[in-house]
Structures are given as structure tokens and as C-alpha cells.
Amino acid sequence: MADTQTVETEPDKKQRSVRVVLLALMITMMLAMLDNMIVGTAMPTIVGELGGLEHLSWVVTAYTLATAAATPLWGKLGDMYGRKGVFMSSIVLFLVGSALSGMAQDMGQLIGFRAVQGLGAGGLMVGVMAIIGDLIPPRERGKYQGMMAGVMALAMIGGPLVGGTITDNWGWRWSFYINLPLGVVSLGLISAVLHLPKKRAQARIDYLGAALLTVGITSIVLVTTWGGTEYAWTSARIMELIGIGVAALVGFVFWQTKATEPVVPLHIFRSRNFTLMSIIGFITGFVMFGATLFLPLYQQSVQGASATNSGLLLLPMLGAMLVTSMVAGRITTNSGRYYVFPVLGSTLMIIGLYLLSTMDTGTSRLTSGVFMAVVGLGMGCLMQITMLVAQNSVEMKDMGVASSSTTLFRTLGSSFGVAIMGALFNHRVQDVMTERGGALGSKVTEQSAQLDAKSLEKLPDAVREAYQFAVSAGTHSAFLLGAIVAVVSLVAAVFVKEVPLKGAGPQKSADDAVPAPLVEV
């Protein structure tokens, strides 16, 4: 009888334990997503105290570069030496960088400490996804998609609001210090509850591959960050970076075929689904971050919305994304089928972006909200499904590199999206302002195509109307480009092969019979 009681309660204990671990993982995921949004709101105050306006962009660029470069390395280290220790190390490094950034005394220190913070941040999202991949079979993972999408939506909506509140009431340094208590809670829960099998690889870390990949990624991110802003796209500096980046990445691919323990084992790309999910993830990043950049700008400049509540302006898109992600996750869990979601998601994304491209100076907030919701429905079908299918396409030993590669492609997609859509937007705004606003209109936007609400109110009526028309024209071009690029995602989705999710069905094959990791309270 006692044995029967133990057997009956064991699933409940395990499920409760998994939920505790997931709570810690979601806190960590929140840290990774909130940081840039909170810091972005605090930047004017930071510049006012530390000075160094000319180096302002590097506060974000240093973090982004370090995060992108470190992402694949954290994934590989987790595969080689065990997920738990590597993940906790990335959290500690992120918290150290946060504390140092909060104590920075000048802009140079802040940029350096932000790079340290970014190195840790590279392991946060990868660690979350890989540990979930270890703990929960793909068939069951859909249940938790809504939770992850909810954290993402909460970060995007709440980030600017939290950042503004913290800066106004506690000072900008708390924009960094706020990470510390949350990180400590996450570390404590993970240390006490998560118990994964320990690993110890005999092979050495692929330092040459890591160096080549870092140089290649750094060059790409700098090209997309500087191109069209700091330097002309055809300038010698941009051409040099493109040459260095291409050479480094070609060298990296060649070396990965020779390395004993490659940073990114190329055999994972032999899986058609994994390669297609990487492409879809890249396009999703391209579209999503472009949309979150230009939609608030359009609503503030053209529709007269308040900049203070800029996160709330995205609520129709993020709410739709959250609901769809939850529904897609449940259907995937219950049926084990997922092919329809990449196809449907890509189609909705194309339609939504095209609708957004039709907005003009007379478009109402209700209409733009409906258009945003269509895009959100599409992204909700794609955001978590891409990671789920990518992880389902590799062996357990490659779970870390699969998670990090998928995350990296999405990150690079966002860099390209912001850069290319931004360049097209700025170019279009400049042209229209020159045509409709004359010499004054050209002068108004020669420094930047983006004006805040206060600056806009000070402009003469004719110039303000010209600027609103120009922003509408710019968003038309940017979103139309996004719709065209999203067609690539649809083409890739059509070729996805619906492979049964591991853990689906009443029986497992011998290949799928992987010992379950231990999770204890």
C-alpha cells in the first residue's frame, strides 16, 4: 500500500518540481529581455550625468555585440560540461556586469561594463531554452509556450514603463541594480531545485573556431549598426568590415569540418527542419524588431500618442501573439502536429505587414491596432514553434548548440531588420521632407529622421504636416519591405517535414529512450 501511495504521488511531485524550475527560468528570461528596454528609457538621464553623448550608441552596441558573440559559446559549453553550472555562470557574469554598470563613473566605464553584462546575457536565453529542452519532451513543451510568450510580451510592454518609473524615482543606476535581486532569486531556485546529470568532456574547447565566429559575428553586427548612420554603406570602413566578416565566417565553416569538438557542429544543418527553422527564426527576428521599432514611432509622430506609454502602443500585437502562442502550444501538445503553424504564421505575418504598409496620416488607432493584431497572430504561431522544431531535429547531446544557433539566427535577423528597414525608413523620410518641406524640412531631418513629440510640437504647422506625411511614407516602405522578406519565411515553412515530436505517443523507440533528468525540490 505504501509503495502504491509513493507511485501515485511521484508524478505530482515531479510536475511541481518542474514548475519551480520553470519559475526560475522565466525570471532569468525576463532579465535577458527587460534589460535593453529599461536601459533605453534611462539613456537621456545617463547622458545628462555622465556626458559622452558622442559615444551613446556604444552603450547598446557593446551589449549587443557581446551577447551575439557569446551566444553560441554558452550553448556549446553547456553541451560539453553540463547545463546547470554553465547556466549559473552566465547568470553570475550578467549580474556582475549589471552591478559594475550601475557603479560606472563615466561613459567609457559604462560601455566596458555593458560588454561584460552582454557576455553573460548571451547565456541566459540559450540556457533557458536548452534546460527546457532537457527537462520537457518536445510533445509536452507546447504547454509552456504561453508562459514564455507571456514573459516576452510583459517585457516589451512593461520595460519602458518600468525603466521610466525607476529612473524618475530611484535614479538611473537602479536600471542596472534591479537585476540583482531578481538574479539572486533565480540562482537560489536553480541551485536548490535543478539537478541535471553532470558532464565532463575530454576534448578541448575549440578556441580557434570560437575566435573566428566572434570576429565574423562582430563584423556583421557592426555593419548593420554603423551602415547608413555612422558611415555610408559604400564607405571604406563598411567594406572592410564586410570583407573581414565574410573571411572570418568562411574560415569558421572550413575549420568546423576539422575541429575535434566544433563550436557549431555542421552536421545539425543536415536536418532539413533545423535549417528551415533557422531561416524562419532569422525572418521572424527581422520582422519583429523592425515592427517594434517603427510602430511606436508612427503612432507618436502621426497619431499623436504619448511617448511615455510607448510599450502599451504595441499591446494589440503582443496580446495577439500571446494568445496565439498559447493556443498553438496546446494544439501541438494534444495532437503532436505542428506543420500548420509555420505556414499559417508566415502567411498572417505577410498579410499583417502589407496592411501596416497601407497606413497613412488618416489611419485611425483602431485600424492600426487591427493590423498590428494580424502581425501578432502570425508571430505567435512562429516564436516558440521554431525553437521547438529545431530542438526536436537534433540529438540530446546537441541541444545546447541547437538552442544557441536558433537564438543567434533570430538575433542576427533583428540586427539586419533594424538596420535595413531603418535605412530605408530614414532615406524615405529625408526624401519626402526635402520634397514637401523645402529647405527647412531638409534641415529639420538632416541630423536624424526621428523627432520626439516635444520637438515635433515646436515645428511650424506646414513642416509638422510634411514630417507626418514623411513618417507615413517611411513606414510604408519599411513594412512593405518586411512583407516581401516574410515571403521567404513562407517558402521555408512549406518545405517543413512534420517529424513526430519526441515523447509523443504511448511508446518510445530505443533511440528516444533518453533517461529523464532529475528535478528535485
Coordinates of C-alpha atoms in Angstrom, one line a residue:
M1 CA 0.0 0.0 0.0
A2 CA 2.8 2.3 0.9
D3 CA 4.5 1.6 -2.4
T4 CA 1.3 2.4 -4.3
Q5 CA 1.0 5.7 -2.5
T6 CA 4.6 6.6 -3.5
V7 CA 3.9 5.7 -7.1
E8 CA 0.8 7.8 -7.2
T9 CA 2.4 10.9 -5.8
E10 CA 5.6 10.8 -7.7
P11 CA 4.2 12.4 -10.9
D12 CA 2.7 15.2 -8.9
K13 CA 6.0 15.8 -7.1
K14 CA 7.9 15.9 -10.4
Q15 CA 5.4 18.2 -12.0
R16 CA 5.5 20.6 -9.0
S17 CA 9.3 20.5 -9.2
V18 CA 9.4 21.3 -12.9
R19 CA 7.1 24.3 -12.2
V20 CA 9.5 25.6 -9.6
V21 CA 12.4 25.3 -12.1
L22 CA 10.3 27.0 -14.8
L23 CA 9.6 29.9 -12.4
A24 CA 13.4 30.4 -12.0
L25 CA 13.9 30.1 -15.8
M26 CA 11.2 32.6 -16.6
I27 CA 12.8 35.1 -14.1
T28 CA 16.0 34.7 -16.0
M29 CA 14.3 35.0 -19.3
M30 CA 12.8 38.2 -18.0
L31 CA 16.2 39.6 -17.1
A32 CA 17.5 38.9 -20.6
M33 CA 14.6 40.6 -22.3
L34 CA 14.0 43.6 -20.0
D35 CA 17.5 44.9 -19.8
N36 CA 17.8 46.9 -23.1
M37 CA 14.3 48.2 -22.8
I38 CA 14.7 49.5 -19.3
V39 CA 18.2 51.0 -20.1
G40 CA 16.9 52.6 -23.3
T41 CA 14.4 54.6 -21.3
A42 CA 17.1 55.7 -18.9
M43 CA 19.6 56.8 -21.5
P44 CA 18.8 60.5 -21.6
T45 CA 19.3 60.7 -17.8
I46 CA 22.6 58.7 -18.1
V47 CA 24.0 61.0 -20.7
G48 CA 22.9 64.0 -18.6
E49 CA 25.0 62.8 -15.7
L50 CA 28.0 61.0 -17.3
G51 CA 28.3 63.0 -20.6
G52 CA 29.8 61.4 -23.6
L53 CA 26.9 61.9 -26.0
E54 CA 29.1 61.0 -28.9
H55 CA 29.5 57.5 -27.5
L56 CA 25.9 57.0 -26.6
S57 CA 25.2 54.3 -29.3
W58 CA 28.0 52.2 -27.9
V59 CA 26.2 51.6 -24.6
V60 CA 23.7 49.5 -26.6
T61 CA 26.2 48.3 -29.3
A62 CA 28.7 46.9 -26.8
Y63 CA 26.0 44.9 -25.1
T64 CA 24.5 43.6 -28.4
L65 CA 27.9 42.6 -29.8
A66 CA 29.0 40.8 -26.7
T67 CA 25.6 39.0 -26.5
A68 CA 25.7 37.9 -30.1
A69 CA 29.3 36.7 -29.9
A70 CA 28.9 34.8 -26.7
T71 CA 25.6 33.1 -27.5
P72 CA 26.9 30.1 -29.5
L73 CA 29.8 29.6 -27.0
W74 CA 27.5 29.3 -24.0
G75 CA 25.4 26.7 -25.9
K76 CA 28.5 24.6 -26.7
L77 CA 29.9 24.9 -23.2
G78 CA 26.6 23.6 -21.8
D79 CA 26.7 20.6 -24.1
M80 CA 30.3 19.8 -23.1
Y81 CA 30.4 20.5 -19.3
G82 CA 26.8 20.3 -18.1
R83 CA 23.9 22.7 -18.4
K84 CA 23.4 23.8 -14.8
G85 CA 26.9 25.0 -14.0
V86 CA 27.3 26.8 -17.3
F87 CA 23.9 28.5 -17.0
M88 CA 24.5 29.6 -13.4
S89 CA 27.9 31.0 -14.5
S90 CA 26.2 33.1 -17.2
I91 CA 23.8 34.5 -14.7
V92 CA 26.6 35.4 -12.3
L93 CA 28.5 37.1 -15.1
F94 CA 25.4 39.0 -16.1
L95 CA 24.8 40.2 -12.5
V96 CA 28.5 41.2 -12.1
G97 CA 28.2 43.3 -15.3
S98 CA 24.9 44.8 -14.0
A99 CA 26.4 45.8 -10.7
L100 CA 29.5 47.3 -12.4
S101 CA 27.3 49.2 -14.9
G102 CA 25.4 50.7 -12.0
M103 CA 28.6 51.9 -10.4
A104 CA 30.1 53.4 -13.7
Q105 CA 31.6 56.9 -13.2
D106 CA 32.0 57.8 -16.9
M107 CA 30.7 56.7 -20.3
G108 CA 33.9 54.7 -21.1
Q109 CA 33.4 52.5 -17.9
L110 CA 29.7 52.1 -18.7
I111 CA 30.4 50.8 -22.2
G112 CA 33.0 48.4 -20.9
F113 CA 30.8 47.1 -18.1
R114 CA 27.9 46.7 -20.6
A115 CA 30.1 44.4 -22.6
V116 CA 30.7 42.3 -19.5
Q117 CA 26.9 42.2 -18.9
G118 CA 26.4 41.3 -22.6
L119 CA 28.8 38.3 -22.3
G120 CA 26.6 36.9 -19.5
A121 CA 23.4 37.8 -21.3
G122 CA 24.5 35.6 -24.2
G123 CA 24.0 32.5 -22.0
L124 CA 20.7 33.5 -20.4
M125 CA 18.2 32.8 -23.2
V126 CA 20.2 29.9 -24.5
G127 CA 20.4 28.3 -21.1
V128 CA 16.6 28.7 -20.5
M129 CA 15.8 27.1 -23.9
A130 CA 18.3 24.3 -23.6
I131 CA 17.3 23.4 -20.0
I132 CA 13.6 23.3 -21.0
G133 CA 14.7 21.1 -23.9
D134 CA 16.4 18.8 -21.4
L135 CA 13.6 18.7 -18.9
I136 CA 10.5 18.5 -21.0
P137 CA 9.9 16.3 -24.1
P138 CA 9.0 18.2 -27.2
R139 CA 5.4 16.8 -27.2
E140 CA 4.8 18.3 -23.8
R141 CA 6.8 21.5 -24.4
G142 CA 3.9 23.2 -26.1
K143 CA 2.1 23.6 -22.7
Y144 CA 4.7 26.1 -21.7
Q145 CA 4.8 28.2 -24.8
G146 CA 2.2 30.6 -23.5
M147 CA 4.3 31.2 -20.4
M148 CA 7.3 32.1 -22.5
A149 CA 5.3 34.3 -24.8
G150 CA 3.7 36.0 -21.8
V151 CA 7.1 36.8 -20.4
M152 CA 8.2 38.2 -23.7
A153 CA 5.0 40.4 -24.0
L154 CA 5.3 41.6 -20.4
A155 CA 8.9 42.6 -21.0
M156 CA 8.1 44.6 -24.2
I157 CA 5.1 46.3 -22.6
G158 CA 6.5 46.8 -19.1
G159 CA 10.1 47.5 -20.0
P160 CA 9.7 51.2 -21.0
L161 CA 7.2 51.8 -18.1
V162 CA 9.5 50.2 -15.5
G163 CA 12.5 52.0 -16.9
G164 CA 10.8 55.3 -16.7
T165 CA 9.5 54.7 -13.2
I166 CA 12.8 53.5 -11.8
T167 CA 14.8 56.4 -13.4
D168 CA 12.4 59.0 -12.2
N169 CA 12.1 57.7 -8.6
W170 CA 15.3 55.9 -7.8
G171 CA 17.9 57.2 -10.3
W172 CA 19.3 55.6 -13.5
R173 CA 21.7 53.3 -11.6
W174 CA 18.8 51.3 -10.4
S175 CA 18.1 50.4 -14.0
F176 CA 21.0 48.0 -13.6
Y177 CA 20.8 47.3 -9.9
I178 CA 17.2 46.0 -10.3
N179 CA 18.7 42.9 -12.0
L180 CA 20.5 41.9 -8.8
P181 CA 17.6 40.8 -6.5
L182 CA 15.8 39.0 -9.4
G183 CA 19.1 37.3 -10.4
V184 CA 19.8 36.1 -6.9
V185 CA 16.3 34.6 -6.6
S186 CA 16.8 32.8 -9.9
L187 CA 20.2 31.5 -8.8
G188 CA 18.9 30.3 -5.5
L189 CA 16.0 28.4 -7.0
I190 CA 18.1 26.8 -9.7
S191 CA 20.8 25.8 -7.3
A192 CA 18.3 24.1 -4.9
V193 CA 15.9 22.5 -7.3
L194 CA 17.5 21.8 -10.7
H195 CA 19.6 18.6 -10.8
L196 CA 20.9 17.6 -14.2
P197 CA 23.4 14.8 -15.0
K198 CA 26.9 16.2 -14.8
K199 CA 29.2 16.0 -17.9
R200 CA 32.8 16.3 -18.4
A201 CA 34.1 16.5 -22.0
Q202 CA 37.6 15.2 -22.7
A203 CA 38.0 17.3 -25.8
R204 CA 39.4 20.8 -25.5
I205 CA 37.3 23.9 -26.3
D206 CA 37.6 24.9 -30.0
Y207 CA 39.3 28.3 -29.3
L208 CA 40.1 28.9 -33.0
G209 CA 36.5 28.3 -34.1
A210 CA 35.3 30.5 -31.2
A211 CA 37.6 33.3 -32.3
L212 CA 36.7 33.1 -36.0
L213 CA 32.9 33.0 -35.2
T214 CA 33.3 36.0 -32.8
V215 CA 35.1 38.1 -35.4
G216 CA 32.5 37.2 -38.0
I217 CA 29.5 38.0 -35.8
T218 CA 31.1 41.2 -34.6
S219 CA 31.7 42.4 -38.1
I220 CA 28.2 41.6 -39.2
V221 CA 26.6 43.4 -36.2
L222 CA 28.9 46.4 -36.7
V223 CA 28.0 46.6 -40.4
T224 CA 24.3 46.6 -39.6
T225 CA 24.7 49.0 -36.7
W226 CA 27.0 51.5 -38.5
G227 CA 25.9 51.2 -42.1
G228 CA 23.9 54.3 -43.2
T229 CA 24.4 56.0 -39.8
E230 CA 28.0 56.3 -38.6
Y231 CA 29.3 55.5 -42.1
A232 CA 27.9 55.4 -45.6
W233 CA 27.1 51.9 -46.9
T234 CA 29.7 52.2 -49.6
S235 CA 32.4 53.7 -47.3
A236 CA 35.8 52.0 -46.9
R237 CA 35.1 51.2 -43.2
I238 CA 31.9 49.3 -44.0
M239 CA 33.6 47.5 -47.0
E240 CA 36.5 46.5 -44.7
L241 CA 34.1 45.1 -42.1
I242 CA 32.2 43.1 -44.7
G243 CA 35.4 41.7 -46.0
I244 CA 36.6 40.7 -42.6
G245 CA 33.3 39.2 -41.7
V246 CA 33.0 37.1 -44.8
A247 CA 36.6 35.9 -44.5
A248 CA 36.1 35.0 -40.8
L249 CA 32.9 33.1 -41.4
V250 CA 34.3 31.2 -44.4
G251 CA 37.3 30.3 -42.3
F252 CA 35.0 29.3 -39.4
V253 CA 32.9 27.0 -41.6
F254 CA 36.1 25.3 -43.0
W255 CA 37.5 24.9 -39.5
Q256 CA 34.4 23.4 -38.1
T257 CA 34.9 20.4 -40.5
K258 CA 38.3 19.8 -39.0
A259 CA 37.8 20.6 -35.2
T260 CA 37.5 17.7 -32.8
E261 CA 34.7 19.4 -30.8
P262 CA 33.4 22.2 -33.1
V263 CA 31.6 25.2 -31.6
V264 CA 28.7 24.7 -34.1
P265 CA 28.8 21.1 -35.4
L266 CA 27.8 21.5 -39.0
H267 CA 26.0 18.1 -39.0
I268 CA 23.0 19.7 -37.3
F269 CA 22.3 21.6 -40.5
R270 CA 21.9 18.3 -42.4
S271 CA 18.5 18.2 -40.8
R272 CA 16.2 19.9 -43.2
N273 CA 13.8 21.0 -40.4
F274 CA 16.6 22.5 -38.4
T275 CA 17.9 24.6 -41.3
L276 CA 14.4 25.7 -42.2
M277 CA 13.7 26.7 -38.6
S278 CA 16.9 28.8 -38.6
I279 CA 15.8 30.6 -41.7
I280 CA 12.3 31.2 -40.3
G281 CA 13.8 32.4 -37.0
F282 CA 16.0 34.8 -38.8
I283 CA 13.0 36.3 -40.7
T284 CA 10.9 36.4 -37.5
G285 CA 13.6 38.4 -35.8
F286 CA 13.9 40.7 -38.9
V287 CA 10.2 41.5 -38.9
M288 CA 9.5 41.6 -35.1
F289 CA 12.2 44.0 -34.1
G290 CA 11.6 46.2 -37.1
A291 CA 7.9 46.3 -36.2
T292 CA 8.6 47.2 -32.6
L293 CA 10.9 50.0 -33.7
F294 CA 8.6 51.7 -36.2
L295 CA 5.1 51.2 -34.9
P296 CA 5.6 53.4 -31.7
L297 CA 7.4 55.9 -33.9
Y298 CA 4.5 56.1 -36.3
Q299 CA 1.9 56.3 -33.5
Q300 CA 3.7 59.0 -31.7
S301 CA 4.6 61.1 -34.8
V302 CA 1.5 60.7 -36.9
Q303 CA -1.3 59.7 -34.5
G304 CA -0.1 61.9 -31.6
A305 CA 0.2 59.1 -29.0
S306 CA 2.2 59.7 -25.8
A307 CA 5.8 58.5 -25.8
T308 CA 5.5 57.7 -22.1
N309 CA 3.3 54.8 -22.8
S310 CA 5.1 53.6 -25.9
G311 CA 5.1 49.9 -24.7
L312 CA 1.3 50.0 -24.4
L313 CA 1.0 51.0 -28.0
L314 CA 2.2 47.5 -29.0
L315 CA -0.5 45.8 -26.9
P316 CA -2.7 44.6 -29.9
M317 CA 0.3 42.9 -31.5
L318 CA 1.7 41.4 -28.3
G319 CA -1.7 40.4 -26.9
A320 CA -2.5 38.6 -30.2
M321 CA 1.0 36.9 -30.1
L322 CA 0.4 35.7 -26.6
V323 CA -3.0 34.2 -27.2
T324 CA -1.9 32.5 -30.5
S325 CA 1.2 31.1 -28.9
M326 CA -0.8 29.6 -26.1
V327 CA -3.3 28.0 -28.5
A328 CA -0.6 26.7 -30.8
G329 CA 1.2 25.2 -27.8
R330 CA -1.9 23.4 -26.6
I331 CA -2.8 22.1 -30.0
T332 CA 0.8 20.9 -30.5
T333 CA 0.8 19.1 -27.2
N334 CA -2.5 17.5 -27.7
S335 CA -2.1 16.4 -31.3
G336 CA 1.7 16.2 -31.8
R337 CA 1.2 18.1 -35.1
Y338 CA 2.8 21.4 -35.9
Y339 CA 3.2 21.8 -39.7
V340 CA 0.3 24.2 -40.0
F341 CA 1.7 26.8 -37.6
P342 CA 4.8 27.8 -39.6
V343 CA 2.7 28.1 -42.8
L344 CA -0.2 29.9 -41.1
G345 CA 2.1 32.1 -39.1
S346 CA 4.2 33.2 -42.1
T347 CA 1.0 33.9 -44.1
L348 CA -0.5 36.0 -41.4
M349 CA 2.8 37.9 -41.0
I350 CA 2.9 38.7 -44.7
I351 CA -0.7 39.9 -44.7
G352 CA -0.3 41.9 -41.5
L353 CA 2.9 43.7 -42.7
Y354 CA 1.2 44.5 -46.0
L355 CA -1.7 46.0 -44.1
L356 CA 0.7 48.0 -41.9
S357 CA 2.3 49.4 -45.1
T358 CA -1.0 50.9 -46.2
M359 CA -1.2 53.2 -43.1
D360 CA -1.2 56.9 -43.8
T361 CA -1.8 60.2 -41.9
G362 CA -5.5 59.4 -41.8
T363 CA -5.3 55.9 -40.4
S364 CA -7.2 55.6 -37.0
R365 CA -5.7 53.9 -33.9
L366 CA -8.4 51.2 -34.1
T367 CA -7.4 50.3 -37.7
S368 CA -3.7 50.3 -37.0
G369 CA -4.4 48.2 -33.9
V370 CA -6.3 45.6 -36.0
F371 CA -3.3 45.5 -38.5
M372 CA -0.9 45.0 -35.6
A373 CA -3.0 42.2 -34.2
V374 CA -2.7 40.3 -37.5
V375 CA 1.1 40.5 -37.4
G376 CA 0.9 39.4 -33.7
L377 CA -1.2 36.4 -34.7
G378 CA 1.4 35.4 -37.2
M379 CA 4.4 35.8 -34.9
G380 CA 2.5 33.9 -32.2
C381 CA 2.5 30.9 -34.5
L382 CA 6.2 31.2 -35.1
M383 CA 8.0 32.4 -32.0
Q384 CA 8.2 29.2 -29.9
I385 CA 7.4 26.7 -32.7
T386 CA 10.7 27.5 -34.4
M387 CA 12.7 26.6 -31.2
L388 CA 10.5 23.5 -30.5
V389 CA 11.0 22.0 -34.0
A390 CA 14.7 23.0 -34.1
Q391 CA 15.3 21.1 -30.8
N392 CA 13.3 18.2 -31.9
S393 CA 15.5 17.9 -35.0
V394 CA 18.8 17.2 -33.1
E395 CA 20.1 14.7 -30.7
M396 CA 20.1 15.4 -26.9
K397 CA 23.9 15.9 -27.0
D398 CA 23.5 18.8 -29.4
M399 CA 20.6 20.5 -27.5
G400 CA 22.7 23.4 -26.4
V401 CA 24.2 24.3 -29.8
A402 CA 20.8 23.8 -31.4
S403 CA 19.3 26.3 -29.0
S404 CA 22.1 28.8 -29.3
S405 CA 22.2 28.6 -33.1
T406 CA 18.4 29.2 -33.3
T407 CA 18.8 32.1 -30.9
L408 CA 21.7 33.5 -32.8
F409 CA 19.9 33.5 -36.1
R410 CA 17.0 35.3 -34.5
T411 CA 19.4 37.9 -33.0
L412 CA 21.2 38.4 -36.4
G413 CA 17.8 38.7 -38.1
S414 CA 16.8 41.5 -35.7
S415 CA 20.1 43.3 -36.4
F416 CA 19.6 43.1 -40.1
G417 CA 15.9 44.1 -39.7
V418 CA 16.6 47.2 -37.7
A419 CA 19.4 48.2 -39.9
I420 CA 17.9 47.6 -43.4
M421 CA 14.3 48.7 -42.5
G422 CA 15.8 51.7 -40.6
A423 CA 18.0 52.7 -43.5
L424 CA 15.0 52.5 -45.9
F425 CA 12.8 54.5 -43.5
N426 CA 15.4 57.2 -42.9
H427 CA 16.1 57.6 -46.6
R428 CA 12.4 57.8 -47.5
V429 CA 11.7 60.4 -44.7
Q430 CA 14.6 62.6 -45.9
D431 CA 13.4 62.5 -49.5
V432 CA 9.8 63.3 -48.7
M433 CA 10.8 66.1 -46.2
T434 CA 13.0 67.7 -48.9
E435 CA 10.1 67.5 -51.4
R436 CA 7.3 68.7 -49.2
G437 CA 9.1 70.8 -46.6
G438 CA 11.6 72.6 -48.7
A439 CA 14.9 73.8 -47.2
L440 CA 13.5 73.9 -43.7
G441 CA 12.2 70.4 -44.0
S442 CA 15.6 69.1 -45.2
K443 CA 17.3 71.0 -42.3
V444 CA 14.9 69.6 -39.7
T445 CA 15.8 66.0 -40.6
E446 CA 19.4 66.3 -41.6
Q447 CA 20.6 65.2 -38.2
S448 CA 18.0 62.5 -37.6
A449 CA 14.8 61.3 -39.3
Q450 CA 13.3 60.7 -35.9
L451 CA 11.9 63.5 -33.8
D452 CA 10.3 63.2 -30.4
A453 CA 6.9 64.6 -29.6
K454 CA 8.3 67.7 -27.9
S455 CA 10.4 68.6 -30.9
L456 CA 7.5 68.0 -33.2
E457 CA 5.3 70.4 -31.4
K458 CA 7.8 73.2 -31.9
L459 CA 7.8 72.9 -35.7
P460 CA 5.7 75.2 -37.9
D461 CA 2.4 73.6 -39.0
A462 CA 3.4 73.1 -42.6
V463 CA 6.7 71.4 -41.6
R464 CA 5.0 69.3 -39.0
E465 CA 2.4 68.1 -41.5
A466 CA 5.2 67.4 -44.0
Y467 CA 7.0 65.4 -41.3
Q468 CA 3.9 63.4 -40.5
F469 CA 3.4 62.6 -44.2
A470 CA 7.1 61.7 -44.5
V471 CA 6.9 59.3 -41.5
S472 CA 3.9 57.6 -43.1
A473 CA 5.8 57.2 -46.3
G474 CA 8.8 55.8 -44.4
T475 CA 6.7 53.3 -42.5
H476 CA 5.0 52.3 -45.8
S477 CA 8.4 51.5 -47.3
A478 CA 9.7 49.7 -44.2
F479 CA 6.7 47.5 -43.7
L480 CA 6.4 46.7 -47.4
L481 CA 10.0 45.5 -47.4
G482 CA 9.1 43.4 -44.3
A483 CA 6.2 41.8 -46.1
I484 CA 8.5 40.9 -49.1
V485 CA 11.1 39.4 -46.8
A486 CA 8.5 37.4 -44.9
V487 CA 7.7 35.6 -48.1
V488 CA 11.0 33.8 -47.6
S489 CA 9.6 32.5 -44.3
L490 CA 6.5 31.2 -46.0
V491 CA 8.6 29.4 -48.7
A492 CA 10.7 27.8 -46.0
A493 CA 7.6 26.8 -44.0
V494 CA 6.1 25.0 -46.9
F495 CA 9.1 22.6 -47.0
V496 CA 9.0 21.7 -43.3
K497 CA 8.6 18.0 -42.8
E498 CA 6.3 17.1 -39.9
V499 CA 8.5 14.7 -37.9
P500 CA 6.8 13.2 -34.8
L501 CA 7.7 15.1 -31.6
K502 CA 9.9 13.1 -29.2
G503 CA 7.9 12.0 -26.3
A504 CA 4.7 11.7 -28.4
G505 CA 2.7 8.6 -28.4
P506 CA 2.4 5.8 -25.9
Q507 CA 5.7 4.1 -26.8
K508 CA 9.2 5.4 -27.5
S509 CA 11.8 3.9 -29.7
A510 CA 15.1 2.8 -28.3
D511 CA 16.6 5.9 -29.8
D512 CA 14.2 8.2 -27.9
A513 CA 14.6 6.4 -24.6
V514 CA 16.8 9.1 -23.0
P515 CA 17.0 8.9 -19.2
A516 CA 14.9 11.7 -17.7
P517 CA 16.9 14.4 -15.9
L518 CA 16.4 14.6 -12.2
V519 CA 14.5 17.5 -10.8
E520 CA 14.1 17.7 -7.0
V521 CA 12.6 20.0 -4.5

